[in-house]
Amino acid sequence: MILVTGGAGFIGSHTCVELLNSGYEVVVVDNLCNSHKTSLERVEKITGKKLSFEQADVRDAVALDGIFSKYHIDCVIHFAGLKAVGESVQKPLEYFDNNLNSSLVLCDVMKKHNVHNLVFSSSATVYSGDNKMPLKEDSKTGDCTNPYGWTKYMSEQIFKALCVADPQMSVVLLRYFNPIGAHESGLIGEDPRGIPNNLLPYVSQTAVGIREKVTVFGDDYPTPDGTGVRDYIHVVDLARAHICAVEYAEKHKGCDVFNIGTGRGTSVLEIIKAFSEASSINVPYQIGPRRPGDLPVCYADCSKAKNVLGFETKYDIKRMCADSWRWQKNNPKGYAK
Ligand code: NAD
Ligand code: WQD
């Protein structure tokens, strides 16, 4: 059985679909601080299979201990965490507490229950800003520009040190690039609280009429059209990467790290154009100033994930936008009806 922390969230819910479809049993632990239980009901609807749900905070060692006693856990996928970059600057202690203590408590309880396999949600944000593109796993890390980034960097250090200390441990660190899209059913997708920070939810909420227009953060970058370039990956592809990582964790010991992206960069204006085509709605936008801390270009070298995990993406930007739009159109207010 796979324990999925944060499984009710955006990436977690899509991963639960892939796990259930691959024949795994799943128990989700989530405190629902940034998600709705409805997502898990939809996961069951999509797959026609049941999962177990325990509403608990991963930092609650007593609750977690009880969950590890109740279920036979073979591997943990640890998504639970806070992820809003701007908010982390305003509330650093909340971010360090949630994201670091959840990792520490989880590792402690895993050790007590002899569970040795873990897949962790890391991020491209751990890379330093002065690297050459594409980013490789051994590109420079650190120099994070916000507390959220530091929590991912520090969590990586915790897992690496743990694997040195305990040779039975197997940890797979997945550094996600920019996950977007939604399940093709239109039943599950990204449901950010308040005004979205990320580009795709902002574009899709503009298309559906919740926001007036998208502000493009700078058009004077040294890129082909002057706007920022990122490596967007379909969330269903990203979810599939977790199946590869679980399989790899079973046969591998120690700590290993993989970029999970497509290896291709897409600009902000290309995203707005692709989304406008997918939705048949001309998404309005205006050019604004650069957002502090943004890199001009960020994309992955994905050869290690391909060669070692056997993971390759299937979906292009057109499909990512079409699936995001289906989710947004069918659920204009997300899970809250
Ligand atoms: P999300 O907010 O949709 O999902 C996170 C889930 O964790 C939520 O359901 C939330 O309720 C839960 N949670 C948070 N703190 C918890 C705690 N202490 N105990 C129990 N549950 C808790 O976010 P997501 O986009 O699905 O991201 C999942 C993971 O991937 C996060 O760790 C995030 O930092 C990482 N990540 C996300 C992105 C991205 O762009 N979405 C990129 C790189 C890495
Ligand atoms: C993408 C591009 C913006 C919004 C962030 C986190 C990173 C990771 C993924 C978790 C950039 C531009 C955006 C808007 C815009 N999360 N943009 N108008 O910044 O690559 O990464 O999310 O780990 O840690 O930093 O993603 O979606 O915010 O921005 O023009 O309203 O869109 O400048 O070029 P980013 P994003």
Short mmCIF file of C-alpha atoms and ligand atoms in Angstrom, two decimals:
data_model
loop_
_atom_site.label_atom_id
_atom_site.label_comp_id
_atom_site.label_asym_id
_atom_site.label_seq_id
_atom_site.Cartn_x
_atom_site.Cartn_y
_atom_site.Cartn_z
CA MET A 1 0.00 0.00 0.00
CA ILE A 2 1.19 3.53 -0.83
CA LEU A 3 0.72 6.33 1.70
CA VAL A 4 0.17 9.62 -0.11
CA THR A 5 0.59 12.73 2.06
CA GLY A 6 -1.14 15.77 0.57
CA GLY A 7 -3.05 13.40 -1.73
CA ALA A 8 -6.15 15.61 -1.90
CA GLY A 9 -4.15 18.42 -3.56
CA PHE A 10 -3.51 19.20 -7.22
CA ILE A 11 -0.61 16.86 -7.98
CA GLY A 12 -1.53 14.36 -5.25
CA SER A 13 -5.06 13.72 -6.57
CA HIS A 14 -3.77 13.10 -10.11
CA THR A 15 -1.11 10.76 -8.71
CA CYS A 16 -3.78 8.82 -6.78
CA VAL A 17 -5.56 8.20 -10.10
CA GLU A 18 -2.39 6.81 -11.67
CA LEU A 19 -1.58 4.70 -8.58
CA LEU A 20 -5.07 3.16 -8.45
CA ASN A 21 -5.04 2.56 -12.21
CA SER A 22 -1.67 0.83 -11.83
CA GLY A 23 -3.12 -1.55 -9.23
CA TYR A 24 -1.73 0.03 -6.04
CA GLU A 25 -3.76 0.39 -2.86
CA VAL A 26 -3.72 3.96 -1.59
CA VAL A 27 -4.18 5.73 1.73
CA VAL A 28 -4.21 9.53 1.67
CA VAL A 29 -3.22 11.66 4.67
CA ASP A 30 -4.20 15.30 4.25
CA ASN A 31 -5.28 18.04 6.65
CA LEU A 32 -7.23 19.71 3.80
CA CYS A 33 -5.59 23.09 4.52
CA ASN A 34 -5.37 23.73 0.77
CA SER A 35 -7.74 21.17 -0.74
CA HIS A 36 -11.18 19.61 -0.68
CA LYS A 37 -12.18 16.04 0.10
CA THR A 38 -14.29 16.18 -3.07
CA SER A 39 -11.11 15.70 -5.10
CA LEU A 40 -10.73 12.22 -3.61
CA GLU A 41 -14.38 11.35 -4.33
CA ARG A 42 -13.67 12.37 -7.94
CA VAL A 43 -10.52 10.19 -7.98
CA GLU A 44 -12.73 7.24 -7.01
CA LYS A 45 -15.24 8.18 -9.71
CA ILE A 46 -12.53 8.36 -12.40
CA THR A 47 -10.90 5.07 -11.46
CA GLY A 48 -13.93 3.11 -10.21
CA LYS A 49 -11.72 2.13 -7.25
CA LYS A 50 -11.74 2.99 -3.54
CA LEU A 51 -8.98 4.64 -1.56
CA SER A 52 -8.61 5.24 2.17
CA PHE A 53 -8.57 8.76 3.56
CA GLU A 54 -7.27 9.92 6.94
CA GLN A 55 -7.71 13.61 7.74
CA ALA A 56 -4.62 14.46 9.76
CA ASP A 57 -1.66 16.81 9.86
CA VAL A 58 1.60 15.11 8.89
CA ARG A 59 3.30 16.98 11.74
CA ASP A 60 1.00 15.17 14.22
CA ALA A 61 3.29 12.29 15.21
CA VAL A 62 0.62 10.50 17.27
CA ALA A 63 -1.90 10.57 14.42
CA LEU A 64 0.72 9.47 11.88
CA ASP A 65 1.89 6.65 14.13
CA GLY A 66 -1.71 5.41 14.35
CA ILE A 67 -2.04 5.50 10.55
CA PHE A 68 1.18 3.51 10.06
CA SER A 69 -0.15 0.94 12.57
CA LYS A 70 -3.53 0.71 10.87
CA TYR A 71 -2.26 0.17 7.29
CA HIS A 72 0.55 -1.90 5.82
CA ILE A 73 2.60 0.83 4.14
CA ASP A 74 5.26 -0.13 1.59
CA CYS A 75 6.16 3.32 0.28
CA VAL A 76 5.32 6.96 0.99
CA ILE A 77 4.82 9.74 -1.55
CA HIS A 78 5.20 13.01 0.35
CA PHE A 79 3.33 15.88 -1.34
CA ALA A 80 2.04 17.60 1.81
CA GLY A 81 3.35 21.12 2.16
CA LEU A 82 2.64 24.79 1.64
CA LYS A 83 3.68 26.05 -1.80
CA ALA A 84 2.92 29.74 -2.33
CA VAL A 85 6.20 31.57 -2.92
CA GLY A 86 4.90 35.08 -2.05
CA GLU A 87 3.08 33.88 1.07
CA SER A 88 6.26 32.19 2.25
CA VAL A 89 7.99 35.59 2.29
CA GLN A 90 5.16 36.99 4.47
CA LYS A 91 4.88 33.93 6.75
CA PRO A 92 8.34 32.31 6.83
CA LEU A 93 7.86 30.51 10.16
CA GLU A 94 4.64 28.90 8.98
CA TYR A 95 6.45 27.58 5.90
CA PHE A 96 9.52 26.32 7.76
CA ASP A 97 7.30 24.72 10.39
CA ASN A 98 4.91 23.02 7.99
CA ASN A 99 7.32 21.93 5.28
CA LEU A 100 10.26 20.91 7.47
CA ASN A 101 8.47 19.45 10.49
CA SER A 102 6.21 17.36 8.25
CA SER A 103 9.32 15.82 6.65
CA LEU A 104 10.99 15.24 10.04
CA VAL A 105 7.95 13.67 11.70
CA LEU A 106 7.25 11.53 8.64
CA CYS A 107 10.81 10.16 8.56
CA ASP A 108 10.71 9.41 12.26
CA VAL A 109 7.44 7.48 12.05
CA MET A 110 8.61 5.66 8.90
CA LYS A 111 11.73 4.51 10.75
CA LYS A 112 9.68 3.30 13.71
CA HIS A 113 7.48 1.24 11.39
CA ASN A 114 10.32 -0.06 9.20
CA VAL A 115 9.12 1.72 6.07
CA HIS A 116 12.14 2.64 3.98
CA ASN A 117 10.86 3.91 0.63
CA LEU A 118 9.98 7.55 0.05
CA VAL A 119 9.27 9.76 -2.97
CA PHE A 120 9.49 13.49 -2.25
CA SER A 121 8.03 16.52 -4.10
CA SER A 122 10.97 18.81 -4.61
CA SER A 123 11.09 21.68 -7.05
CA ALA A 124 13.15 23.35 -9.76
CA THR A 125 13.20 26.27 -7.34
CA VAL A 126 16.13 24.60 -5.48
CA TYR A 127 18.43 25.51 -8.41
CA SER A 128 20.52 28.66 -8.12
CA GLY A 129 19.64 31.48 -10.47
CA ASP A 130 23.04 31.62 -12.19
CA ASN A 131 23.00 28.18 -13.86
CA LYS A 132 23.26 27.55 -17.60
CA MET A 133 20.14 26.07 -19.21
CA PRO A 134 19.01 23.34 -19.40
CA LEU A 135 19.25 22.50 -15.71
CA LYS A 136 20.82 19.16 -14.88
CA GLU A 137 20.53 17.39 -11.55
CA ASP A 138 24.11 18.37 -10.75
CA SER A 139 23.59 22.05 -11.62
CA LYS A 140 24.22 24.38 -8.69
CA THR A 141 21.55 24.46 -5.97
CA GLY A 142 20.92 26.86 -3.09
CA ASP A 143 20.86 30.67 -3.04
CA CYS A 144 17.07 30.34 -2.88
CA THR A 145 15.20 33.62 -3.17
CA ASN A 146 12.35 32.84 -0.76
CA PRO A 147 11.55 30.69 2.33
CA TYR A 148 9.47 28.22 0.28
CA GLY A 149 12.50 27.46 -1.89
CA TRP A 150 14.66 27.01 1.19
CA THR A 151 12.19 24.49 2.67
CA LYS A 152 12.58 22.34 -0.46
CA TYR A 153 16.36 22.76 -0.41
CA MET A 154 16.54 21.90 3.30
CA SER A 155 14.18 18.95 2.97
CA GLU A 156 16.48 17.55 0.27
CA GLN A 157 19.41 17.88 2.72
CA ILE A 158 17.42 16.09 5.45
CA PHE A 159 16.61 13.16 3.15
CA LYS A 160 20.18 12.93 1.85
CA ALA A 161 21.60 12.87 5.39
CA LEU A 162 19.06 10.27 6.45
CA CYS A 163 20.08 7.96 3.61
CA VAL A 164 23.75 8.28 4.66
CA ALA A 165 22.84 7.40 8.25
CA ASP A 166 20.44 4.57 7.38
CA PRO A 167 21.58 2.38 4.46
CA GLN A 168 18.15 0.72 4.26
CA MET A 169 16.52 4.00 3.19
CA SER A 170 15.57 4.68 -0.42
CA VAL A 171 14.54 8.25 -1.21
CA VAL A 172 13.67 9.59 -4.66
CA LEU A 173 13.70 13.38 -4.89
CA LEU A 174 11.64 14.63 -7.83
CA ARG A 175 12.34 18.21 -8.87
CA TYR A 176 9.16 19.30 -10.64
CA PHE A 177 9.27 22.09 -13.19
CA ASN A 178 5.91 23.83 -13.92
CA PRO A 179 2.96 21.43 -13.58
CA ILE A 180 -0.23 22.50 -15.38
CA GLY A 181 -3.20 20.79 -17.07
CA ALA A 182 -5.77 18.52 -15.51
CA HIS A 183 -7.18 15.02 -15.86
CA GLU A 184 -8.90 14.57 -19.22
CA SER A 185 -12.21 13.78 -17.47
CA GLY A 186 -12.44 17.42 -16.33
CA LEU A 187 -13.28 16.10 -12.85
CA ILE A 188 -10.05 17.00 -11.04
CA GLY A 189 -7.67 19.92 -11.51
CA GLU A 190 -5.92 22.85 -9.87
CA ASP A 191 -8.08 24.83 -7.43
CA PRO A 192 -6.02 27.66 -5.97
CA ARG A 193 -7.40 29.69 -3.06
CA GLY A 194 -7.77 33.43 -3.76
CA ILE A 195 -5.93 35.21 -6.55
CA PRO A 196 -3.68 32.71 -8.37
CA ASN A 197 0.07 33.33 -8.22
CA ASN A 198 0.87 30.97 -11.07
CA LEU A 199 0.37 31.74 -14.73
CA LEU A 200 -1.92 28.92 -15.83
CA PRO A 201 -4.65 29.25 -13.20
CA TYR A 202 -4.61 33.01 -13.79
CA VAL A 203 -5.04 32.53 -17.54
CA SER A 204 -7.82 29.96 -17.12
CA GLN A 205 -9.69 32.08 -14.54
CA THR A 206 -9.45 35.01 -16.96
CA ALA A 207 -10.85 32.86 -19.78
CA VAL A 208 -13.80 31.83 -17.62
CA GLY A 209 -14.47 35.45 -16.60
CA ILE A 210 -13.38 35.42 -12.94
CA ARG A 211 -10.38 37.71 -13.66
CA GLU A 212 -10.42 40.68 -16.01
CA LYS A 213 -7.08 40.22 -17.76
CA VAL A 214 -3.70 38.57 -17.39
CA THR A 215 -0.71 40.75 -16.58
CA VAL A 216 2.38 39.53 -18.40
CA PHE A 217 5.28 40.06 -16.02
CA GLY A 218 7.78 41.70 -18.35
CA ASP A 219 8.29 41.58 -22.13
CA ASP A 220 11.91 42.75 -22.15
CA TYR A 221 13.65 39.50 -21.23
CA PRO A 222 16.35 38.13 -23.54
CA THR A 223 13.94 35.52 -24.96
CA PRO A 224 12.49 35.23 -28.51
CA ASP A 225 9.32 37.24 -27.68
CA GLY A 226 10.69 39.01 -24.58
CA THR A 227 8.47 37.11 -22.08
CA GLY A 228 9.55 34.52 -19.51
CA VAL A 229 10.14 30.95 -20.66
CA ARG A 230 9.29 27.91 -18.49
CA ASP A 231 9.17 24.13 -18.77
CA TYR A 232 5.46 23.32 -18.38
CA ILE A 233 4.58 19.67 -17.76
CA HIS A 234 1.13 18.06 -17.89
CA VAL A 235 0.10 17.04 -14.36
CA VAL A 236 -0.90 13.58 -15.61
CA ASP A 237 2.61 13.08 -17.02
CA LEU A 238 3.99 14.29 -13.69
CA ALA A 239 1.69 11.87 -11.84
CA ARG A 240 3.02 9.02 -14.00
CA ALA A 241 6.58 9.97 -13.03
CA HIS A 242 5.64 9.04 -9.45
CA ILE A 243 4.79 5.48 -10.49
CA CYS A 244 8.27 5.20 -12.05
CA ALA A 245 9.77 6.67 -8.87
CA VAL A 246 7.90 4.23 -6.58
CA GLU A 247 9.15 1.32 -8.70
CA TYR A 248 12.69 2.72 -8.64
CA ALA A 249 12.57 3.23 -4.84
CA GLU A 250 11.71 -0.46 -4.42
CA LYS A 251 14.85 -1.63 -6.18
CA HIS A 252 17.28 1.11 -5.19
CA LYS A 253 18.93 2.22 -1.94
CA GLY A 254 20.15 5.70 -1.00
CA CYS A 255 19.03 9.11 -2.16
CA ASP A 256 18.68 9.95 -5.85
CA VAL A 257 17.33 13.04 -7.59
CA PHE A 258 15.53 13.59 -10.89
CA ASN A 259 14.31 16.55 -12.90
CA ILE A 260 10.72 16.08 -13.99
CA GLY A 261 9.87 18.37 -16.89
CA THR A 262 9.58 18.09 -20.65
CA GLY A 263 12.91 19.68 -21.58
CA ARG A 264 11.07 22.27 -23.69
CA GLY A 265 10.54 25.93 -22.90
CA THR A 266 7.36 27.90 -23.62
CA SER A 267 6.93 31.67 -23.23
CA VAL A 268 4.11 33.48 -21.41
CA LEU A 269 2.72 34.81 -24.71
CA GLU A 270 2.85 31.32 -26.25
CA ILE A 271 0.85 30.01 -23.27
CA ILE A 272 -1.78 32.76 -23.62
CA LYS A 273 -2.05 32.02 -27.35
CA ALA A 274 -2.31 28.24 -26.84
CA PHE A 275 -4.94 28.70 -24.12
CA SER A 276 -6.93 31.13 -26.29
CA GLU A 277 -6.96 28.54 -29.08
CA ALA A 278 -7.90 25.68 -26.75
CA SER A 279 -10.77 27.63 -25.19
CA SER A 280 -11.83 29.60 -28.30
CA ILE A 281 -11.75 32.64 -26.03
CA ASN A 282 -9.37 35.48 -26.75
CA VAL A 283 -7.74 35.73 -23.32
CA PRO A 284 -7.16 39.46 -22.63
CA TYR A 285 -3.75 40.51 -21.37
CA GLN A 286 -1.61 43.55 -20.70
CA ILE A 287 2.15 43.87 -20.40
CA GLY A 288 3.31 44.81 -16.90
CA PRO A 289 6.64 45.12 -15.13
CA ARG A 290 8.88 42.16 -14.35
CA ARG A 291 8.04 40.21 -11.16
CA PRO A 292 10.94 40.44 -8.69
CA GLY A 293 12.92 37.21 -8.42
CA ASP A 294 11.77 35.76 -11.78
CA LEU A 295 14.31 34.11 -14.08
CA PRO A 296 14.13 34.88 -17.81
CA VAL A 297 14.33 31.20 -18.76
CA CYS A 298 14.07 27.90 -16.85
CA TYR A 299 13.87 24.43 -18.36
CA ALA A 300 15.08 20.95 -17.56
CA ASP A 301 17.49 18.44 -18.96
CA CYS A 302 15.28 15.36 -18.52
CA SER A 303 17.72 12.72 -19.75
CA LYS A 304 18.36 11.23 -16.31
CA ALA A 305 14.64 10.55 -15.68
CA LYS A 306 14.43 8.96 -19.14
CA ASN A 307 17.56 6.82 -18.79
CA VAL A 308 17.23 5.74 -15.14
CA LEU A 309 13.48 5.88 -14.38
CA GLY A 310 12.32 5.12 -17.92
CA PHE A 311 10.08 8.19 -17.69
CA GLU A 312 9.03 10.27 -20.69
CA THR A 313 6.26 12.82 -21.08
CA LYS A 314 3.40 12.29 -23.55
CA TYR A 315 1.48 15.55 -23.63
CA ASP A 316 2.22 18.86 -25.36
CA ILE A 317 1.19 22.45 -24.51
CA LYS A 318 -1.93 22.21 -26.68
CA ARG A 319 -3.15 19.23 -24.69
CA MET A 320 -2.18 20.85 -21.36
CA CYS A 321 -4.28 23.92 -22.21
CA ALA A 322 -7.22 21.86 -23.53
CA ASP A 323 -7.33 19.79 -20.32
CA SER A 324 -6.91 22.85 -18.05
CA TRP A 325 -9.75 24.54 -19.89
CA ARG A 326 -12.10 21.53 -19.59
CA TRP A 327 -11.55 21.47 -15.82
CA GLN A 328 -12.01 25.27 -15.48
CA LYS A 329 -15.10 25.38 -17.71
CA ASN A 330 -16.80 22.49 -15.92
CA ASN A 331 -15.80 23.73 -12.43
CA PRO A 332 -15.60 27.55 -12.67
CA LYS A 333 -15.37 27.84 -8.88
CA GLY A 334 -13.19 24.78 -8.42
CA TYR A 335 -14.44 22.13 -5.98
CA ALA A 336 -16.55 24.58 -3.95
CA LYS A 337 -19.90 24.68 -5.75
P1 NAD B 1 -1.50 21.49 -3.16
O1 NAD B 1 -1.54 22.62 -2.19
O2 NAD B 1 -2.62 21.37 -4.13
O3 NAD B 1 -1.35 20.10 -2.37
C1 NAD B 1 -0.69 19.99 -1.14
C2 NAD B 1 -1.60 19.23 -0.20
O4 NAD B 1 -0.95 19.07 1.06
C3 NAD B 1 -2.92 19.94 0.07
O5 NAD B 1 -3.97 19.02 -0.13
C4 NAD B 1 -2.84 20.37 1.53
O6 NAD B 1 -4.09 20.36 2.16
C5 NAD B 1 -1.89 19.32 2.09
N1 NAD B 1 -1.10 19.71 3.28
C6 NAD B 1 -0.32 20.81 3.42
N2 NAD B 1 0.28 20.79 4.62
C7 NAD B 1 -0.10 19.64 5.24
C8 NAD B 1 0.19 19.04 6.48
N3 NAD B 1 1.02 19.62 7.36
N4 NAD B 1 -0.40 17.86 6.80
C9 NAD B 1 -1.25 17.27 5.93
N5 NAD B 1 -1.56 17.79 4.72
C10 NAD B 1 -0.99 18.96 4.39
O7 NAD B 1 -0.10 21.58 -3.93
P2 NAD B 1 0.42 20.78 -5.20
O8 NAD B 1 0.56 21.75 -6.33
O9 NAD B 1 -0.36 19.54 -5.40
O10 NAD B 1 1.89 20.45 -4.72
C11 NAD B 1 2.22 19.22 -4.09
C12 NAD B 1 3.68 19.24 -3.68
O11 NAD B 1 4.49 19.50 -4.82
C13 NAD B 1 4.02 20.34 -2.68
O12 NAD B 1 4.97 19.84 -1.76
C14 NAD B 1 4.64 21.43 -3.54
O13 NAD B 1 5.54 22.23 -2.82
C15 NAD B 1 5.36 20.60 -4.60
N6 NAD B 1 5.58 21.31 -5.85
C16 NAD B 1 4.53 21.90 -6.49
C17 NAD B 1 4.74 22.61 -7.67
C18 NAD B 1 3.60 23.30 -8.36
O14 NAD B 1 3.86 24.20 -9.18
N7 NAD B 1 2.35 22.96 -8.12
C19 NAD B 1 6.02 22.68 -8.21
C20 NAD B 1 7.08 22.05 -7.54
C21 NAD B 1 6.84 21.37 -6.36
C1 WQD B 2 5.47 31.31 -14.96
C2 WQD B 2 5.80 32.45 -15.91
C3 WQD B 2 6.06 34.56 -14.79
C4 WQD B 2 1.85 34.87 -13.52
C5 WQD B 2 6.57 28.98 -9.52
C6 WQD B 2 7.41 28.77 -8.29
C7 WQD B 2 8.14 27.48 -8.37
C8 WQD B 2 7.21 26.30 -8.68
C9 WQD B 2 6.28 26.61 -9.81
C10 WQD B 2 6.66 25.19 -6.64
C11 WQD B 2 6.87 33.40 -15.36
C12 WQD B 2 4.87 34.59 -15.72
C13 WQD B 2 3.06 34.46 -14.06
C14 WQD B 2 1.19 35.98 -14.11
C15 WQD B 2 2.98 36.16 -15.72
N1 WQD B 2 6.36 25.99 -7.58
N2 WQD B 2 3.61 35.10 -15.14
N3 WQD B 2 1.79 36.59 -15.18
O1 WQD B 2 7.51 31.43 -11.31
O2 WQD B 2 8.11 29.57 -12.94
O3 WQD B 2 7.43 29.01 -10.66
O4 WQD B 2 5.67 27.89 -9.64
O5 WQD B 2 7.69 24.64 -6.40
O6 WQD B 2 8.77 27.31 -7.15
O7 WQD B 2 8.32 29.86 -8.17
O8 WQD B 2 5.73 29.86 -12.23
O9 WQD B 2 3.41 30.14 -12.98
O10 WQD B 2 4.34 31.78 -11.32
O11 WQD B 2 5.18 31.84 -13.67
O12 WQD B 2 3.46 36.76 -16.69
O13 WQD B 2 0.13 36.43 -13.66
O14 WQD B 2 4.64 33.25 -16.07
O15 WQD B 2 6.74 35.79 -14.80
O16 WQD B 2 7.64 33.84 -16.46
P1 WQD B 2 7.28 30.07 -11.81
P2 WQD B 2 4.58 30.90 -12.49
#
